Tab-separated table of C-alpha atoms in Angstrom:
chain	number	residue	atom	x	y	z
I	50	UNK	CA	145.496	121.503	51.189
I	51	UNK	CA	142.742	121.611	53.250
I	52	UNK	CA	141.119	125.040	54.060
I	53	UNK	CA	141.137	124.182	57.313
I	54	UNK	CA	139.635	126.569	59.935
I	55	UNK	CA	141.750	128.813	62.625
I	56	UNK	CA	141.252	129.140	65.878
I	57	UNK	CA	142.082	131.567	69.141
I	58	UNK	CA	142.981	130.975	72.250
I	59	UNK	CA	140.392	128.497	74.513
I	60	UNK	CA	137.873	130.736	75.765
I	61	UNK	CA	137.947	128.721	79.016
I	62	UNK	CA	139.483	125.438	80.469
I	63	UNK	CA	139.469	124.437	83.551
I	64	UNK	CA	139.925	121.518	85.555
I	65	UNK	CA	137.050	119.015	85.980
I	66	UNK	CA	137.545	116.707	89.878
I	67	UNK	CA	136.508	113.685	88.770
I	68	UNK	CA	137.385	110.839	91.762
I	69	UNK	CA	139.609	109.153	93.384
I	70	UNK	CA	141.732	112.511	93.336
I	71	UNK	CA	142.228	112.772	89.960
I	72	UNK	CA	141.550	115.966	87.564
I	73	UNK	CA	141.326	116.130	84.236
I	74	UNK	CA	141.361	119.416	81.717
I	75	UNK	CA	139.255	120.953	79.616
I	76	UNK	CA	139.002	124.388	77.104
I	77	UNK	CA	136.543	125.574	75.101
I	78	UNK	CA	136.836	127.086	71.491
I	79	UNK	CA	134.528	128.968	69.396
I	80	UNK	CA	131.944	130.421	69.728
I	81	UNK	CA	130.392	129.895	73.351
I	82	UNK	CA	126.549	129.607	71.678
I	83	UNK	CA	127.394	127.353	69.112
I	84	UNK	CA	127.029	123.277	68.301
I	85	UNK	CA	128.181	121.713	71.621
I	86	UNK	CA	131.456	119.280	69.850
I	87	UNK	CA	133.218	116.825	72.001
I	88	UNK	CA	136.949	115.959	70.953
I	89	UNK	CA	138.602	112.504	71.638
I	90	UNK	CA	142.340	111.992	71.582
I	91	UNK	CA	143.793	109.481	70.916
I	92	UNK	CA	146.275	107.404	72.211
I	93	UNK	CA	145.802	105.943	74.341
I	94	UNK	CA	148.012	109.310	76.627
I	95	UNK	CA	148.061	111.428	73.802
I	96	UNK	CA	146.333	114.456	75.105
I	97	UNK	CA	144.030	117.032	73.316
I	98	UNK	CA	146.060	119.490	70.618
I	99	UNK	CA	144.596	122.713	69.799
I	100	UNK	CA	144.525	121.771	65.840
I	101	UNK	CA	142.216	119.299	65.707
I	102	UNK	CA	139.568	122.582	66.424
I	103	UNK	CA	140.615	123.963	62.341
I	104	UNK	CA	138.213	121.095	61.547
I	105	UNK	CA	135.543	123.522	63.300
I	106	UNK	CA	133.583	126.297	61.980
I	107	UNK	CA	133.692	128.790	64.800
I	108	UNK	CA	131.107	130.655	64.156
I	109	UNK	CA	128.834	128.073	64.392
I	110	UNK	CA	130.602	125.297	66.826
I	111	UNK	CA	130.998	125.480	70.367
I	112	UNK	CA	134.413	122.603	70.665
I	113	UNK	CA	135.762	120.865	73.912
I	114	UNK	CA	138.720	119.875	74.501
I	115	UNK	CA	139.757	117.696	77.101
I	116	UNK	CA	142.421	115.946	78.617
I	117	UNK	CA	141.877	111.856	79.604
I	118	UNK	CA	143.123	110.544	83.087
I	119	UNK	CA	146.870	110.450	83.457
I	120	UNK	CA	148.171	113.002	80.674
I	121	UNK	CA	148.282	116.386	79.315
I	122	UNK	CA	147.626	118.304	81.990
I	123	UNK	CA	145.183	116.115	84.183
I	124	UNK	CA	146.235	115.114	86.527
I	125	UNK	CA	147.989	113.268	88.454
I	126	UNK	CA	150.245	112.377	85.138
I	127	UNK	CA	150.128	109.098	84.726
I	128	UNK	CA	154.226	109.990	84.103
I	129	UNK	CA	155.440	109.593	88.123
I	130	UNK	CA	155.674	106.576	88.848
I	131	UNK	CA	153.419	107.258	91.659
I	132	UNK	CA	149.813	107.850	89.841
I	133	UNK	CA	147.512	104.560	90.350
I	134	UNK	CA	146.601	103.265	87.607
I	135	UNK	CA	143.988	100.882	88.725
I	136	UNK	CA	141.911	104.377	88.001
I	137	UNK	CA	142.239	105.209	84.693
I	138	UNK	CA	140.150	102.906	82.672
I	139	UNK	CA	137.893	102.313	80.086
I	140	UNK	CA	134.883	102.471	82.255
I	141	UNK	CA	136.498	105.701	84.729
I	142	UNK	CA	136.958	107.376	80.702
I	143	UNK	CA	133.345	106.561	80.281
I	144	UNK	CA	132.287	108.439	83.093
I	145	UNK	CA	134.714	111.318	83.028
I	146	UNK	CA	132.883	112.101	80.077
I	147	UNK	CA	129.361	111.692	80.662
I	148	UNK	CA	130.862	114.385	83.988
I	149	UNK	CA	131.608	116.917	81.229
I	150	UNK	CA	129.200	117.748	79.434
I	151	UNK	CA	126.704	118.136	83.103
I	152	UNK	CA	129.555	120.093	84.292
I	153	UNK	CA	129.772	122.112	80.883
I	154	UNK	CA	125.400	121.988	80.887
I	155	UNK	CA	125.493	120.450	77.383
I	156	UNK	CA	122.484	117.979	76.835
I	157	UNK	CA	123.679	116.792	73.200
I	158	UNK	CA	127.221	117.490	71.793
I	159	UNK	CA	128.168	115.715	68.560
I	160	UNK	CA	131.596	113.808	69.050
I	161	UNK	CA	134.773	113.773	67.091
I	162	UNK	CA	138.103	111.605	67.269
I	163	UNK	CA	140.335	108.729	65.311
I	164	UNK	CA	141.852	106.281	66.274
I	165	UNK	CA	141.561	105.408	70.244
I	166	UNK	CA	139.822	108.067	70.186
I	167	UNK	CA	137.386	106.438	67.873
I	168	UNK	CA	137.004	102.690	70.003
I	169	UNK	CA	136.295	105.354	72.870
I	170	UNK	CA	133.835	107.666	71.473
I	171	UNK	CA	131.926	105.190	70.327
I	172	UNK	CA	132.196	102.778	73.872
I	173	UNK	CA	130.230	106.402	75.306
I	174	UNK	CA	127.772	106.936	72.580
I	175	UNK	CA	126.551	103.360	72.725
I	176	UNK	CA	126.550	103.847	76.204
I	177	UNK	CA	124.514	107.220	76.638
I	178	UNK	CA	123.151	106.998	73.209
I	179	UNK	CA	120.807	109.692	73.758
I	180	UNK	CA	123.645	112.296	74.371
I	181	UNK	CA	124.986	112.213	71.050
I	182	UNK	CA	123.832	113.983	68.077
I	183	UNK	CA	126.598	112.869	64.555
I	184	UNK	CA	129.464	111.245	65.313
I	185	UNK	CA	132.792	111.900	63.418
I	186	UNK	CA	135.473	109.261	62.912
I	187	UNK	CA	139.136	109.843	61.605
I	188	UNK	CA	140.913	106.707	61.453
I	189	UNK	CA	138.798	104.334	62.921
I	190	UNK	CA	138.838	101.794	65.206
I	191	UNK	CA	138.210	99.736	68.090
I	192	UNK	CA	140.733	98.507	69.966
I	193	UNK	CA	139.544	94.031	69.597
I	194	UNK	CA	142.583	92.490	70.654
I	195	UNK	CA	142.769	92.022	67.046
I	196	UNK	CA	143.372	94.780	66.088
I	197	UNK	CA	145.862	95.365	69.445
I	198	UNK	CA	148.037	92.170	68.329
I	199	UNK	CA	148.225	93.308	64.659
I	200	UNK	CA	149.833	96.635	65.257
I	201	UNK	CA	152.622	95.603	67.438
I	202	UNK	CA	152.774	91.813	66.366
I	203	UNK	CA	151.541	91.076	63.310
I	204	UNK	CA	153.040	94.341	61.637
I	205	UNK	CA	155.840	92.334	62.013
I	206	UNK	CA	155.892	90.493	58.146
I	207	UNK	CA	156.042	94.831	56.471
I	208	UNK	CA	158.466	95.870	59.294
I	209	UNK	CA	160.766	93.322	60.428
I	210	UNK	CA	163.919	95.266	61.629
I	211	UNK	CA	161.655	98.453	63.482
I	212	UNK	CA	159.757	95.319	65.349
I	213	UNK	CA	162.855	93.049	66.035
I	214	UNK	CA	164.100	96.327	67.710
I	215	UNK	CA	161.209	96.446	69.814
I	216	UNK	CA	160.840	93.193	70.564
I	217	UNK	CA	164.374	93.432	71.880
I	218	UNK	CA	163.267	95.544	74.641
I	219	UNK	CA	161.689	93.268	76.686
I	220	UNK	CA	164.468	90.430	77.789
I	221	UNK	CA	161.641	88.610	79.371
I	222	UNK	CA	161.187	85.161	78.577
I	223	UNK	CA	157.604	84.596	77.449
I	224	UNK	CA	157.941	88.568	76.145
I	225	UNK	CA	156.446	86.902	72.400
I	226	UNK	CA	153.429	85.030	74.038
I	227	UNK	CA	152.587	88.868	74.712
I	228	UNK	CA	154.479	92.227	74.128
I	229	UNK	CA	152.462	94.386	75.203
I	230	UNK	CA	152.010	93.384	79.014
I	231	UNK	CA	155.772	92.908	78.729
I	232	UNK	CA	156.103	96.857	77.914
I	233	UNK	CA	153.128	97.692	80.325
I	234	UNK	CA	155.815	95.700	82.708
I	235	UNK	CA	159.053	97.688	82.364
I	236	UNK	CA	156.613	100.772	82.641
I	237	UNK	CA	155.999	99.867	86.275
I	238	UNK	CA	159.767	99.655	87.194
I	239	UNK	CA	160.745	101.061	90.271
I	240	UNK	CA	164.103	102.487	87.998
I	241	UNK	CA	163.844	104.729	85.958
I	242	UNK	CA	166.402	103.934	83.374
I	243	UNK	CA	164.530	101.437	82.653
I	244	UNK	CA	160.922	102.829	82.003
I	245	UNK	CA	162.318	105.647	79.652
I	246	UNK	CA	164.000	103.222	77.529
I	247	UNK	CA	160.926	101.261	77.802
I	248	UNK	CA	159.409	104.568	76.107
I	249	UNK	CA	161.453	105.210	73.597
I	250	UNK	CA	161.787	101.719	72.828
I	251	UNK	CA	157.611	101.718	72.243
I	252	UNK	CA	158.132	105.562	70.073
I	253	UNK	CA	161.004	104.137	67.674
I	254	UNK	CA	157.833	101.401	67.192
I	255	UNK	CA	154.692	103.502	66.614
I	256	UNK	CA	157.255	105.763	64.137
I	257	UNK	CA	158.023	103.253	61.907
I	258	UNK	CA	154.621	102.036	61.473
I	259	UNK	CA	153.529	105.412	60.254
I	260	UNK	CA	156.869	105.900	58.451
I	261	UNK	CA	155.413	105.264	55.362
I	262	UNK	CA	152.462	107.524	54.934
I	263	UNK	CA	154.860	111.553	55.008
I	264	UNK	CA	158.036	112.561	52.201
I	265	UNK	CA	159.521	114.163	55.405
I	266	UNK	CA	161.474	112.949	58.187
I	267	UNK	CA	159.130	112.923	60.602
I	268	UNK	CA	159.261	111.165	64.534
I	269	UNK	CA	155.576	112.217	66.036
I	270	UNK	CA	156.081	110.290	69.167
I	271	UNK	CA	160.292	109.998	70.029
I	272	UNK	CA	159.690	113.531	69.506
I	273	UNK	CA	157.360	114.672	71.998
I	274	UNK	CA	159.182	115.120	75.834
I	275	UNK	CA	159.787	113.241	77.722
I	276	UNK	CA	157.934	113.586	79.941
I	277	UNK	CA	155.077	113.245	77.566
I	278	UNK	CA	156.750	109.672	76.223
I	279	UNK	CA	156.232	108.696	80.157
I	280	UNK	CA	153.389	108.745	80.267
I	281	UNK	CA	151.596	107.776	76.335
I	282	UNK	CA	153.165	104.357	76.722
I	283	UNK	CA	152.919	103.724	79.947
I	284	UNK	CA	148.837	104.507	79.735
I	285	UNK	CA	148.767	103.206	76.551
I	286	UNK	CA	150.784	99.249	76.932
I	287	UNK	CA	148.488	99.735	80.788
I	288	UNK	CA	144.940	99.615	78.296
I	289	UNK	CA	146.630	97.651	75.486
I	290	UNK	CA	147.322	95.073	78.129
I	291	UNK	CA	143.761	94.863	79.119
I	292	UNK	CA	142.469	94.956	75.674
I	293	UNK	CA	140.962	98.416	76.982
I	294	UNK	CA	138.401	96.254	78.662
I	295	UNK	CA	136.002	95.713	75.788
I	296	UNK	CA	134.789	92.495	75.191
I	297	UNK	CA	136.451	91.525	71.815
I	298	UNK	CA	133.742	92.682	68.850
I	299	UNK	CA	131.747	94.932	72.123
I	300	UNK	CA	131.747	97.931	70.150
I	301	UNK	CA	130.253	95.685	66.789
I	302	UNK	CA	128.012	93.971	69.018
I	303	UNK	CA	126.589	96.497	70.789
I	304	UNK	CA	126.897	98.963	67.524
I	305	UNK	CA	122.112	98.682	67.029
I	306	UNK	CA	122.798	101.170	69.540
I	307	UNK	CA	123.895	103.671	67.033
I	308	UNK	CA	120.673	103.609	65.643
I	309	UNK	CA	119.429	107.734	64.868
I	310	UNK	CA	122.979	108.678	65.622
I	311	UNK	CA	124.014	110.118	62.362
I	312	UNK	CA	127.758	109.513	61.033
I	313	UNK	CA	130.832	110.212	58.430
I	314	UNK	CA	133.492	107.108	59.104
I	315	UNK	CA	136.759	108.455	57.021
I	316	UNK	CA	140.245	106.009	56.101
I	317	UNK	CA	143.070	105.975	54.610
I	318	UNK	CA	143.393	102.485	52.386
I	319	UNK	CA	146.853	103.187	53.319
I	320	UNK	CA	146.150	102.739	56.783
I	321	UNK	CA	148.955	100.228	58.325
I	322	UNK	CA	148.028	101.237	61.633
I	323	UNK	CA	144.697	100.433	61.792
I	324	UNK	CA	143.555	98.461	58.597
I	325	UNK	CA	140.354	99.098	56.447
I	326	UNK	CA	138.102	96.132	57.688
I	327	UNK	CA	137.145	97.824	60.706
I	328	UNK	CA	136.317	101.011	59.282
I	329	UNK	CA	134.630	98.474	56.229
I	330	UNK	CA	132.804	95.962	59.882
I	331	UNK	CA	131.681	99.376	61.578
I	332	UNK	CA	129.878	100.682	58.527
I	333	UNK	CA	128.270	97.507	57.739
I	334	UNK	CA	126.676	97.312	61.681
I	335	UNK	CA	126.037	101.279	61.609
I	336	UNK	CA	122.592	101.438	58.530
I	337	UNK	CA	123.395	105.768	59.221
I	338	UNK	CA	127.018	105.753	58.744
I	339	UNK	CA	128.759	106.395	55.551
I	340	UNK	CA	131.816	105.898	54.806
I	341	UNK	CA	134.163	107.943	52.977
I	342	UNK	CA	137.888	105.759	52.096
I	343	UNK	CA	140.367	107.949	51.011
I	344	UNK	CA	143.204	105.644	48.570
I	345	UNK	CA	146.195	108.382	49.049
I	346	UNK	CA	146.068	108.380	53.280
I	347	UNK	CA	147.480	106.156	56.015
I	348	UNK	CA	146.704	106.306	59.417
I	349	UNK	CA	147.351	109.838	60.279
I	350	UNK	CA	145.317	111.331	57.657
I	351	UNK	CA	146.726	113.419	54.822
I	352	UNK	CA	144.964	116.701	52.805
I	353	UNK	CA	141.887	114.648	51.555
I	354	UNK	CA	141.435	113.331	54.793
I	355	UNK	CA	141.406	116.013	56.678
I	356	UNK	CA	139.365	117.602	53.553
I	357	UNK	CA	137.002	115.278	54.355
I	358	UNK	CA	136.512	115.403	57.859
I	359	UNK	CA	135.901	119.143	57.477
I	360	UNK	CA	133.223	119.044	54.813
I	361	UNK	CA	131.842	116.173	57.592
I	362	UNK	CA	131.780	118.507	60.521
I	363	UNK	CA	130.480	121.865	58.196
I	364	UNK	CA	127.722	119.318	57.145
I	365	UNK	CA	127.036	118.809	60.755
I	366	UNK	CA	127.051	122.546	61.950
I	367	UNK	CA	123.692	123.378	61.579
């Protein structure tokens, strides 16, 4: 088993007012005088998880976690249909991260995240490259439209029964053309029963996508609380129906902004949700990155992936 670190309760936490009546929750772990590192959670809309601190040596790192807009302990929650989602876009999240850095009086920080967190931290690093010391990503995604299409349509060829149930959640005649946008519309419906049913079907699909990665009967998405599911699906469908407000190939196109930033990309060969191709393409355009392919792991990771992530963060700790 990967020998990860243990952490106590956060030594500090708070709420940061980022404008438009939004507040983001943040918390810090480890050594207050250690090397600053920001953990960027996935989803979008999953919320931060203190277990991500276990990859960091608590004696050498100052670890910062935060909940992106609308999820976790940030306010207002996306689970509330009255919350205006027009203030929840990639542009605002990037500004929130930079405001949090300034609020915590951090000059430069290491970035760590995966899946949607990979996309967001890459966008931040390309915009604020002088504020990033190193990057560790596991797994790698860039949220191109082609990646979104694969996850919510292309994968149907491997999971036809689960996708048929996912598709059945949107009875619109035109939903085949944009099933993600159809779900986004359902999550804005005034009827709570409609929103709950849509959230449950979306989470069931997400569970199906990663179901081959463990021998245990786990449902990491469906087992979340009702408010968590409503926030997660409303945010995720909102972002993915807009292509995360990123140009296709934008993060690969602008990877020259990462020159001089050391990076480690850890990706599982068995990742159906985010196939290896994206990590491979990023490695080819980011000369300072090292790609580690883990043959026995998928999107949710495993012991081998956890070991490689911990080793990468250990190597950057000094």
